[in-house]
PDB file of C-alpha atoms in Angstrom:
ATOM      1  CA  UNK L   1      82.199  96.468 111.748  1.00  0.00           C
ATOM      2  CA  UNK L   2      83.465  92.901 112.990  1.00  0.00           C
ATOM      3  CA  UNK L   3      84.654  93.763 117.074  1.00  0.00           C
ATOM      4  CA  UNK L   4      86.887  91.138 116.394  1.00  0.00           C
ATOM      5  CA  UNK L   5      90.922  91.504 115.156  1.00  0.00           C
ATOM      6  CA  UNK L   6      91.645  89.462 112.141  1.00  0.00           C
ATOM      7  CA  UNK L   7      94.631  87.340 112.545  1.00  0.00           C
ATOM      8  CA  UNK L   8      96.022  88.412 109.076  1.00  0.00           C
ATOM      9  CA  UNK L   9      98.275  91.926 109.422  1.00  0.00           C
ATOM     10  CA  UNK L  10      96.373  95.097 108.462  1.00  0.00           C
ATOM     11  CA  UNK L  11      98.329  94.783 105.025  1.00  0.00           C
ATOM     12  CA  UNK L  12      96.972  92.292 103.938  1.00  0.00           C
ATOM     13  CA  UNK L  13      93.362  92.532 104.387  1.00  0.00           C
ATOM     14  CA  UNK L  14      92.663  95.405 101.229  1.00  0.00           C
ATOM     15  CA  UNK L  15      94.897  93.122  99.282  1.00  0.00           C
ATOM     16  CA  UNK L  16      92.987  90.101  99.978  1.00  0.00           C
ATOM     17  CA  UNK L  17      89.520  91.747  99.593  1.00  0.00           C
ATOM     18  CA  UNK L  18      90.775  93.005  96.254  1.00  0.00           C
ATOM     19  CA  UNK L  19      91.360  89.424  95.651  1.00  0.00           C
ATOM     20  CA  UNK L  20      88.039  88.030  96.771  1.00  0.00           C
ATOM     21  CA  UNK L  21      86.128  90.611  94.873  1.00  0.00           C
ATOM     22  CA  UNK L  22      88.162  89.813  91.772  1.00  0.00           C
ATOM     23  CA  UNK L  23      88.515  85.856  91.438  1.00  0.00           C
ATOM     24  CA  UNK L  24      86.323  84.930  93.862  1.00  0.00           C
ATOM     25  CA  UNK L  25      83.573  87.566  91.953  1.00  0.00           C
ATOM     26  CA  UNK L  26      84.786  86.149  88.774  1.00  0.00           C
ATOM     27  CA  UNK L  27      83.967  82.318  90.331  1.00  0.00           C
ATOM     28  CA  UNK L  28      81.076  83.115  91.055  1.00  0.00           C
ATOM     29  CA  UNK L  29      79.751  85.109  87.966  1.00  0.00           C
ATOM     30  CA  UNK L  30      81.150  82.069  85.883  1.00  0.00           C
ATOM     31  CA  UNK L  31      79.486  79.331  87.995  1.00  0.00           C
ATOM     32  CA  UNK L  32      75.437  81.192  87.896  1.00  0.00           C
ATOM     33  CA  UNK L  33      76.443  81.462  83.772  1.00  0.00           C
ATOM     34  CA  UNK L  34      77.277  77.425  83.855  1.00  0.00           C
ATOM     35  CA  UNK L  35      74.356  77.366  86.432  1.00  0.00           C
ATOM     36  CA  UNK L  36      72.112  79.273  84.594  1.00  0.00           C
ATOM     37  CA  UNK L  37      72.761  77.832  81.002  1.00  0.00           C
ATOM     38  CA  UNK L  38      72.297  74.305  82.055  1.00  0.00           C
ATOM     39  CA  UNK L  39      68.713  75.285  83.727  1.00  0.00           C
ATOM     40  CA  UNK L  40      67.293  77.691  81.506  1.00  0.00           C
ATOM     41  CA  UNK L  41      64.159  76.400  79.458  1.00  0.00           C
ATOM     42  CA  UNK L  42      65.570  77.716  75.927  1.00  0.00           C
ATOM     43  CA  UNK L  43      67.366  76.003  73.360  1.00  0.00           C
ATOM     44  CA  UNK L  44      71.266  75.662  74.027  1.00  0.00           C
ATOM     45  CA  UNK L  45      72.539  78.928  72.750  1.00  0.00           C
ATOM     46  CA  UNK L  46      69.841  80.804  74.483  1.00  0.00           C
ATOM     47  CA  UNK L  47      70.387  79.519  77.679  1.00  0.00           C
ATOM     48  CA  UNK L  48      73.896  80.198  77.414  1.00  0.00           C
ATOM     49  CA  UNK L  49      73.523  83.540  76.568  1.00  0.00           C
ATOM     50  CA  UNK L  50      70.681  84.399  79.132  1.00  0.00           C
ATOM     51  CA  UNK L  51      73.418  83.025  82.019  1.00  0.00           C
ATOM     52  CA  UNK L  52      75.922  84.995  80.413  1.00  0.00           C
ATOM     53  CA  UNK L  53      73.837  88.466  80.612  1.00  0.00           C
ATOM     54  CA  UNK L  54      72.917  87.487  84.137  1.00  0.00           C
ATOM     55  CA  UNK L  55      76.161  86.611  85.516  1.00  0.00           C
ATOM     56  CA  UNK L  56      77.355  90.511  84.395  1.00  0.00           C
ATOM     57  CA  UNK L  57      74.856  91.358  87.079  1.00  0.00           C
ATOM     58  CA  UNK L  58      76.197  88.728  89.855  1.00  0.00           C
ATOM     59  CA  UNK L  59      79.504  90.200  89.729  1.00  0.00           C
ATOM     60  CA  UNK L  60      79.234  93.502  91.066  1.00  0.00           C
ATOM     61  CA  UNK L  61      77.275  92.400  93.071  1.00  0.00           C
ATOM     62  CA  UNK L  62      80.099  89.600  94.469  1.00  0.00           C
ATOM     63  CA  UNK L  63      82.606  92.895  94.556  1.00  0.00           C
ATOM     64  CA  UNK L  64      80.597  94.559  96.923  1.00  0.00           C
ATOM     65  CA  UNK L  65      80.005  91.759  98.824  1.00  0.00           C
ATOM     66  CA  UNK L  66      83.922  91.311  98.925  1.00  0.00           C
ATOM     67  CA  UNK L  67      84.021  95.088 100.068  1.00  0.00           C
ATOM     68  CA  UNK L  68      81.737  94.659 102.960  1.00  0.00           C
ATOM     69  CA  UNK L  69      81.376  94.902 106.701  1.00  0.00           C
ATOM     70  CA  UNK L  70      82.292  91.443 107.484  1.00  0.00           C
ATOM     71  CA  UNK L  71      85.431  89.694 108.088  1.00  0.00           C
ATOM     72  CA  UNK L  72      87.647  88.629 105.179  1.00  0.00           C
ATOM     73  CA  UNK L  73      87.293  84.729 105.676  1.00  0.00           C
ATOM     74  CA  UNK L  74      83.485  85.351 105.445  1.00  0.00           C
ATOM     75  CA  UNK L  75      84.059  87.144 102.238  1.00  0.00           C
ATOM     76  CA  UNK L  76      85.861  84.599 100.619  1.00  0.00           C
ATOM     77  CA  UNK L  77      83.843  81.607 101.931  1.00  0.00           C
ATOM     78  CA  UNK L  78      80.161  83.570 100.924  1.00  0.00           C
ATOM     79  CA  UNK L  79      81.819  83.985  97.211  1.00  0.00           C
ATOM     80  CA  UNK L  80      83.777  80.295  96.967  1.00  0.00           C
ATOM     81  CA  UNK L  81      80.723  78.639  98.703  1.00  0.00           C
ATOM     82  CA  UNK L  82      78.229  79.287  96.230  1.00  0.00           C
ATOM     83  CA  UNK L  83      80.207  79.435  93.261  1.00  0.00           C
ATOM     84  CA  UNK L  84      81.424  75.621  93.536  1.00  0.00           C
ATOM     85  CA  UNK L  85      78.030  74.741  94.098  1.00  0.00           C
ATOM     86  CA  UNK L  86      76.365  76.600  91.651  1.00  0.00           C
ATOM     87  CA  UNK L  87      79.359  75.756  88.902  1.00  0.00           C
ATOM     88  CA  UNK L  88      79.209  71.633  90.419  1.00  0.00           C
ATOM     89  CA  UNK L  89      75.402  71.579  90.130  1.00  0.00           C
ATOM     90  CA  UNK L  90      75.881  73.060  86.329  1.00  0.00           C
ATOM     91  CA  UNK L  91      78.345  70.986  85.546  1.00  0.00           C
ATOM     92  CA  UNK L  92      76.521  67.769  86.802  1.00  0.00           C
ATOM     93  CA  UNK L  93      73.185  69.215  84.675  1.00  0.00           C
ATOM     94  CA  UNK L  94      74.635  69.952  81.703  1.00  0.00           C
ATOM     95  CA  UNK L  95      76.583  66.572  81.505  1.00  0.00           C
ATOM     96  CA  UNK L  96      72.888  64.776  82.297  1.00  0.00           C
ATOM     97  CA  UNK L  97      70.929  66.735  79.920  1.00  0.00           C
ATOM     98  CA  UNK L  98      73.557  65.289  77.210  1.00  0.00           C
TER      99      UNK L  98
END
C-alpha cells in the first residue's frame, strides 16, 4: 500500500475510485475503440467494430486498475493519461485518413 496519507478525507477516496473506475474506465475504453477503429487495416465498419470488441476488454481492466494499490491521483492520471492520447491520436487519424 502507498506509506503515504492522501490529502483527500478517508470518505472520499472509495467514492473517487468508484469514479475513476467508472468515467475514467469508460474514457479510456472509448478512446482504444476511436484508437483502434482509425488504425485497424479493415474496411470502416470492421475496424470500428474490432475497437469496439476490444475496448469491452480495456475496461475491466481500467476498473481494476482504479481499484488498485496505488494512490488515487495515480489512478486517475494512469486512466485520463492514456485515454486523451489514445482518443487525440484517433481523432487526428481518422480526420487524415478522410
Amino acid at each position: 500500500m502507498n506509506s503515504r496519507p492522501s490529502s483527500l478525507p478517508a470518505g472520499l477516496l472509495l467514492p473517487g475510485r468508484v469514479l475513476a473506475a467508472v468515467l475514467g474506465g469508460y474514457a479510456l475504453a472509448a478512446a482504444v475503440a476511436v484508437f483502434l477503429a482509425a488504425v485497424l487495416p479493415a474496411g470502416r465498419a470492421e475496424a470500428a467494430v474490432g475497437g469496439m470488441q476490444l475496448s469491452f476488454v480495456v475496461y475491466p481492466a481500467a476498473v481494476i486498475w482504479a481499484f488498485s494499490p496505488v494512490s488515487l491521483l495515480r489512478a486517475w492520471v494512469g486512466l485520463l493519461l492514456p485515454a486523451v492520447a489514445l482518443g487525440g491520436l484517433g481523432w487526428a487519424l481518422r480526420g487524415a485518413g478522410g
